[in-house]
Structure formats: C-alpha cells, structure tokens
Tab-separated table of C-alpha atoms in Angstrom:
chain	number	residue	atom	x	y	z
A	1	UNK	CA	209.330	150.253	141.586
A	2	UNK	CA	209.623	153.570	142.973
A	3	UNK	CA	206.386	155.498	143.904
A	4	UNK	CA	206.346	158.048	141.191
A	5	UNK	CA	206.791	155.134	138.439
A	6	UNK	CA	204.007	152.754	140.418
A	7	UNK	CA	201.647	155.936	139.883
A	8	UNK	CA	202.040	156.268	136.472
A	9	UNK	CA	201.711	152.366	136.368
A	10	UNK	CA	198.169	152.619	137.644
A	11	UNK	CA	196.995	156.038	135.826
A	12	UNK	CA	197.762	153.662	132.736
A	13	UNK	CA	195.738	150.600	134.245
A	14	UNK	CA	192.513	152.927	134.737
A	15	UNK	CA	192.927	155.148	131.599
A	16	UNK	CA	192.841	151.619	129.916
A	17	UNK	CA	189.454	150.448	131.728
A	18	UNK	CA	187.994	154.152	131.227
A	19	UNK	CA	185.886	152.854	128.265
A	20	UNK	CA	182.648	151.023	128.047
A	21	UNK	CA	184.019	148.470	125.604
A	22	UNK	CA	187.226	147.508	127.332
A	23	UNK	CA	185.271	147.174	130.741
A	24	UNK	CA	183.138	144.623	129.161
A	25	UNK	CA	186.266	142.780	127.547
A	26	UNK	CA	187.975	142.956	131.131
A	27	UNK	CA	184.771	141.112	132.689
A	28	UNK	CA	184.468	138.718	130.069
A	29	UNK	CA	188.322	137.422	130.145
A	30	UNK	CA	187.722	137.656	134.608
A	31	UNK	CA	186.339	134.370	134.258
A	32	UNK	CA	186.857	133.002	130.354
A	33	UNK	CA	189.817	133.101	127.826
A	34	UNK	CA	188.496	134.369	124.353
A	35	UNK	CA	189.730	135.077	121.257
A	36	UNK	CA	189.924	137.893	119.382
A	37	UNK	CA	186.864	137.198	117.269
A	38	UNK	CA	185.034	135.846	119.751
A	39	UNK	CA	185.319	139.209	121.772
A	40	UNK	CA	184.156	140.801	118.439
A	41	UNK	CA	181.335	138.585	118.313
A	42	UNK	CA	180.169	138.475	121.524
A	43	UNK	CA	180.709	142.162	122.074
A	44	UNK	CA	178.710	143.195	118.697
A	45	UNK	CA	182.133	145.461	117.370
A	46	UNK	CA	183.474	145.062	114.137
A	47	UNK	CA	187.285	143.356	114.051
A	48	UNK	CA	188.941	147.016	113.703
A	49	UNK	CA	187.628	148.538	116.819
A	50	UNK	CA	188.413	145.140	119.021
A	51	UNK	CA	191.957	144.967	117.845
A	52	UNK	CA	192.090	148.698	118.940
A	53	UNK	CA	190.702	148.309	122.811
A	54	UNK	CA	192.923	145.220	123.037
A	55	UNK	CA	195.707	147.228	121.516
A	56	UNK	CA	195.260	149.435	124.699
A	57	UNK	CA	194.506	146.969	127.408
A	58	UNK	CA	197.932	145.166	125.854
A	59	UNK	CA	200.026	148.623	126.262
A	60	UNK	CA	198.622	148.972	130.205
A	61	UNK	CA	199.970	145.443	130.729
A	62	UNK	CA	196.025	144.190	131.368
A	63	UNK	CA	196.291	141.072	128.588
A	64	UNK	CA	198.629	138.540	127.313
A	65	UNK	CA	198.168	135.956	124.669
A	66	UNK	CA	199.067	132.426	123.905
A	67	UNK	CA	198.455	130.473	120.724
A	68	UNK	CA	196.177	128.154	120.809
A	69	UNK	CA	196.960	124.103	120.716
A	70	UNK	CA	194.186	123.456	118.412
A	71	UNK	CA	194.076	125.602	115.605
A	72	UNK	CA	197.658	127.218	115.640
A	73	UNK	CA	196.810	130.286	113.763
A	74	UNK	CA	194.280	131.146	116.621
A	75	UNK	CA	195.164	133.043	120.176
A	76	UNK	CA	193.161	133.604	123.075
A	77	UNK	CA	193.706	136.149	124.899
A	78	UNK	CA	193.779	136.141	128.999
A	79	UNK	CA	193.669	138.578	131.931
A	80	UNK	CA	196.788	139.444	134.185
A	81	UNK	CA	194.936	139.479	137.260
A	82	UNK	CA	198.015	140.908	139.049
A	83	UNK	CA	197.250	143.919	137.462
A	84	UNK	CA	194.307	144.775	138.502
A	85	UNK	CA	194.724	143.868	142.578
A	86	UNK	CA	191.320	143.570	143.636
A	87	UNK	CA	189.487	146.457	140.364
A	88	UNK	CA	187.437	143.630	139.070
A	89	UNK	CA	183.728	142.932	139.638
A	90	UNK	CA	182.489	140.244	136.969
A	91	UNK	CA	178.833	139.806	136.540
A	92	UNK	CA	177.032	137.278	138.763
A	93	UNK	CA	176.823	133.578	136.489
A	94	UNK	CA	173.374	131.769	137.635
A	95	UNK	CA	173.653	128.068	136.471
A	96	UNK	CA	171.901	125.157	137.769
A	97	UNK	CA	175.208	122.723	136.767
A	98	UNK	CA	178.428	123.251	135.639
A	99	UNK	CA	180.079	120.399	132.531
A	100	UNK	CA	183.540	120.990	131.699
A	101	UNK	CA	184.786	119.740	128.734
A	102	UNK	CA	187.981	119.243	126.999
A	103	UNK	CA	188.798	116.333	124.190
A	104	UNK	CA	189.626	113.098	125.892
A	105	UNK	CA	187.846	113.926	129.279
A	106	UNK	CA	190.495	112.049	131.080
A	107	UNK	CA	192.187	115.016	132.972
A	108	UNK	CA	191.535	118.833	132.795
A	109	UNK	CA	187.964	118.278	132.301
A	110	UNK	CA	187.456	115.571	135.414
A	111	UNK	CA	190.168	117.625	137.430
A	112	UNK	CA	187.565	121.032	137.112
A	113	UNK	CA	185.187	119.248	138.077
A	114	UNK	CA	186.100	117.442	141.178
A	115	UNK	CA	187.326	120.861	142.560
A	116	UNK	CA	184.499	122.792	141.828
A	117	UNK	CA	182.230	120.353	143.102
A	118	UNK	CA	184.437	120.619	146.449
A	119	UNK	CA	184.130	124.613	146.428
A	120	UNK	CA	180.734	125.370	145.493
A	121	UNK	CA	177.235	124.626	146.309
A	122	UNK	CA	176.350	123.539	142.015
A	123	UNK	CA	176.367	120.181	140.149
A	124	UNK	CA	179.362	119.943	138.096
A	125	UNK	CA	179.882	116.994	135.138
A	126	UNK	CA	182.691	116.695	132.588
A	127	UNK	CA	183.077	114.980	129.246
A	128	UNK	CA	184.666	114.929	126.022
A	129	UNK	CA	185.025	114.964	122.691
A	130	UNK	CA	186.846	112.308	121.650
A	131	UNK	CA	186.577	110.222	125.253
A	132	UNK	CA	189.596	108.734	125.814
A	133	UNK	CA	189.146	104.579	127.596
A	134	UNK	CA	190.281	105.941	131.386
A	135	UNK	CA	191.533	108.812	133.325
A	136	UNK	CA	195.104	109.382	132.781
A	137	UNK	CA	197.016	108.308	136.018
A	138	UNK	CA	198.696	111.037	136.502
A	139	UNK	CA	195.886	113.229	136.809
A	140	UNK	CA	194.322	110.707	139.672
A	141	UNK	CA	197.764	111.181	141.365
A	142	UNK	CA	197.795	114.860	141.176
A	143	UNK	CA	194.536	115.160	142.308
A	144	UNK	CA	195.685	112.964	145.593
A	145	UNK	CA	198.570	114.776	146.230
A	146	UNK	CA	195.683	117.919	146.741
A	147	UNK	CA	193.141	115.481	148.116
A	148	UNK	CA	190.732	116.188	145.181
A	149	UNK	CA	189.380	112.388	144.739
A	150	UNK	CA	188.282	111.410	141.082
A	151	UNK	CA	186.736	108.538	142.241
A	152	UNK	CA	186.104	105.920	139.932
A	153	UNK	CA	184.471	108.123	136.951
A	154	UNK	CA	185.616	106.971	133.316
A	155	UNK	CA	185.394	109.462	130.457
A	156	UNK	CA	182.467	109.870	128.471
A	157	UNK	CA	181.462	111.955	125.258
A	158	UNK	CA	180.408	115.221	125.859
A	159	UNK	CA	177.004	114.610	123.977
A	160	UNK	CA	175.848	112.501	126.678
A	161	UNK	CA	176.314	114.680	129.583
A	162	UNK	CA	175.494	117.871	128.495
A	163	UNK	CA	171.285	118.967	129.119
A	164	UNK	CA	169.631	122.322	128.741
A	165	UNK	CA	170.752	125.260	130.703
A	166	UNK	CA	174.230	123.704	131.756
A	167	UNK	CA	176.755	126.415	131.965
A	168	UNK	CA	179.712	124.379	129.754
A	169	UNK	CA	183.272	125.692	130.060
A	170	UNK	CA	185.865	124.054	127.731
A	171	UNK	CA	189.470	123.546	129.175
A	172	UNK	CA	190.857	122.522	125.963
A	173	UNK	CA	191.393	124.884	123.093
A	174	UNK	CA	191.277	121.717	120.463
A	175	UNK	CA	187.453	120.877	122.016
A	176	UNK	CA	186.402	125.057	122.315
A	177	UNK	CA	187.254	125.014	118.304
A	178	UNK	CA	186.330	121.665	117.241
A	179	UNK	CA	183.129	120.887	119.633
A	180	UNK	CA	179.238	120.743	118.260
A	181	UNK	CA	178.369	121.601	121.811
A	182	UNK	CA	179.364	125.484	122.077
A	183	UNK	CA	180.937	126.869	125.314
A	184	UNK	CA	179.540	129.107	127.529
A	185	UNK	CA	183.332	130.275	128.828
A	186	UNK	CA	186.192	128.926	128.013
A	187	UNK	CA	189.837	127.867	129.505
A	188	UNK	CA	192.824	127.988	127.800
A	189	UNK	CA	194.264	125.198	129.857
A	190	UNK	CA	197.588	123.622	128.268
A	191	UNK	CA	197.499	119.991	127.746
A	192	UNK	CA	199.884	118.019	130.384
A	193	UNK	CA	199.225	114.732	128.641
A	194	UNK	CA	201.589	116.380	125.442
A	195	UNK	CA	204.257	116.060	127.789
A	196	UNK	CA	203.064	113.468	130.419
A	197	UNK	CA	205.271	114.530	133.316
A	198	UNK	CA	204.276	115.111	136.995
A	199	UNK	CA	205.353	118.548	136.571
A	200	UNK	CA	202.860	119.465	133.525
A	201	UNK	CA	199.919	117.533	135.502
A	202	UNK	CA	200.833	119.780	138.791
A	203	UNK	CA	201.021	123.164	136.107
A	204	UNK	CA	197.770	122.074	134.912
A	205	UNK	CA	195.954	121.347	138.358
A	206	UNK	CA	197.445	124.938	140.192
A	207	UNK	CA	195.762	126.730	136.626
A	208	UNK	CA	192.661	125.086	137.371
A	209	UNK	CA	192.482	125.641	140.814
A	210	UNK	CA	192.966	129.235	140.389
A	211	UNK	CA	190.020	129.577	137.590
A	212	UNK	CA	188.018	127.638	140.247
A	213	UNK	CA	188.932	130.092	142.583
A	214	UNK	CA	188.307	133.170	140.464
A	215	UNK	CA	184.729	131.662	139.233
A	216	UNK	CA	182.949	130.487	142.739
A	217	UNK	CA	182.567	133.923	144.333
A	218	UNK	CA	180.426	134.773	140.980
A	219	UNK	CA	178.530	131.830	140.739
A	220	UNK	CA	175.075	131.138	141.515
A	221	UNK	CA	173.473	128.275	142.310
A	222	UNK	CA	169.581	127.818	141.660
A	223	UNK	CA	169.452	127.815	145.028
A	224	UNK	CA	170.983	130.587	145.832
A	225	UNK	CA	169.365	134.481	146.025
C-alpha cells in the first residue's frame, strides 16, 4: 500500500471511532465478541442506530462477523485488532476470579483457564453446561505441546463452580445462548471437537491464547491497585 492510500486508510479508521457510541462498541468487542443485540442492549440504543455505527465501523474495516454455532440465525461480531495497531485502551476489569465456560467443559473452557492462570495474578475455574465424562485428549495434547498442563481436572457443570462476583466468559456460542448463568464477556471460540483434528485443537488453543493475551494487561486482581 502506497503512502497516499495508507493515509486515507487511517483517516477512515479514526473518522469511524470519532463517535461516542462506536468508541464504546470498539472497547466492548477489545476484550468480548457480542452480538448485535447484545451491543444494543448493553449500550442502551435502539436496533436502528446500532446497525448504523456497526454499518460504519464495518466500511473502515474495524469488524467482521461470523455466525454463530449455536443458534445459526445469530452473529457475533469481533474486532480486527490489526486495524487499530496499538488505538485501543479498554476499561480496567476488577474481578476476584475468572470461570470460563463453554458446553462440555472438556476443552476451550479448561484450555482458558490453564493459560490464564499461567499469565495472571487471579483465580480462574471452568465448567459447563452439559459436562462432558473427561477432557478431550486432544486438548491435553495441545496444551503439552505449549506446556499449558491440565492436570488431572474432569469437567463439571457450570452451576457448581460459578459464586458471586466471578467475572464468567463463555467460549462457546451454544453455552453464551443457551446458559442460566449469564456471561460477563464472551468468546466466539469455534468448536475443534466438530472436527476432532490436531489442527482444529491447535486453531482453537492460538485463539485462546491471543484473548488471554489481549485480556491480562486489563485485568485486575483484588489484589491489585
């Protein structure tokens, strides 16, 4: 890309973020995938104005979406980091213990949580919603191959992990949709076990680690000032 065309390039990135609305839909999808609705919902605007600022973040290359694997006639919606090279400043996230959850708890979910517990100073947990009877091989294998260890956890059902002021992040669009236990944030995190190769296990752990990566230097501990 040639200089004049990589200015124009980022005069569209910040005309995009120069609104109040759009700024707050950029921090949000920083560190959770949303839908559509949700944005609406969590951002107080009715359906007609979202679709608008998304319109625009979509045209300055900000967004992309993927259907969801749960309810197919639902997207979520997710940030092109790449983009933005450094712009974004997400709001601090004070939680005394981090529970990832996703449906059978016996991959994305225990995966999360082994890394986070390696990168930050917070309690993590996992479970799910329909807890499968063991963690799925391959994601114990994948997990050596980084030397993440899952130890010798078996899956259990979200309802007896999660407590009061637990920061919960779904990594499974089916759980997010279908879970009594809201999310806090969630992950759009493709099921590997759908097509139970190495390569969809190692696709799945280098998305995680990078959500890891993007939510540590934003959390907060209750330890920490």
């Amino acid at each position: 890309m040639n200089t004049e065309a990589s200015l124009v390039e980022r005069a569209r990135v910040h005309a995009a973020l120069g609104d109040p609305a759009r700024l707050a839909i950029v921090d949000r999808l920083a560190v959770s995938d949303a839908s559509p609705g949700e944005l609406a919902q969590l951002l107080d605007l009715p359906t007609n104005l979202i679709a608008h600022h998304l319109g625009v973040l979509s045209d300055a290359s900000l967004i992309s979406k993927t259907r969801s694997e749960g309810d197919r006639r639902r997207s979520y919606l997710r940030l092109r980091r790449e983009v933005l090279a450094g712009l974004l400043a997400p709001r601090p996230i004070r939680a005394p213990r981090v529970v990832f959850v996703c449906t059978h708890n016996s991959a994305r979910s225990q995966l999360a949580a082994a890394l986070l517990a390696e990168r930050a100073a917070v309690a993590t947990a996992s479970g799910g919603t329909e807890p499968a009877a063991k963690v799925h091989p391959r994601a114990v294998r994948v997990g050596r191959r980084h030397g993440v260890r899952l130890g010798r956890v078996r899956p259990v059902h979200v309802d007896q992990v999660v407590r009061p002021g637990d920061l919960v992040i779904s990594v499974c669009d089916q759980a997010h949709e279908r879970s009594g236990t809201p999310a806090a944030m969630h992950w759009s995190i493709p099921d590997p076990a759908r097509v139970d190769t190495d390569a969809a296990f190692e696709r799945a752990y280098e998305e995680i680690a990078d959500r890891v990566e993007r939510l540590v230097p934003v959390l907060e501990g209750p330890d920490r000032v």
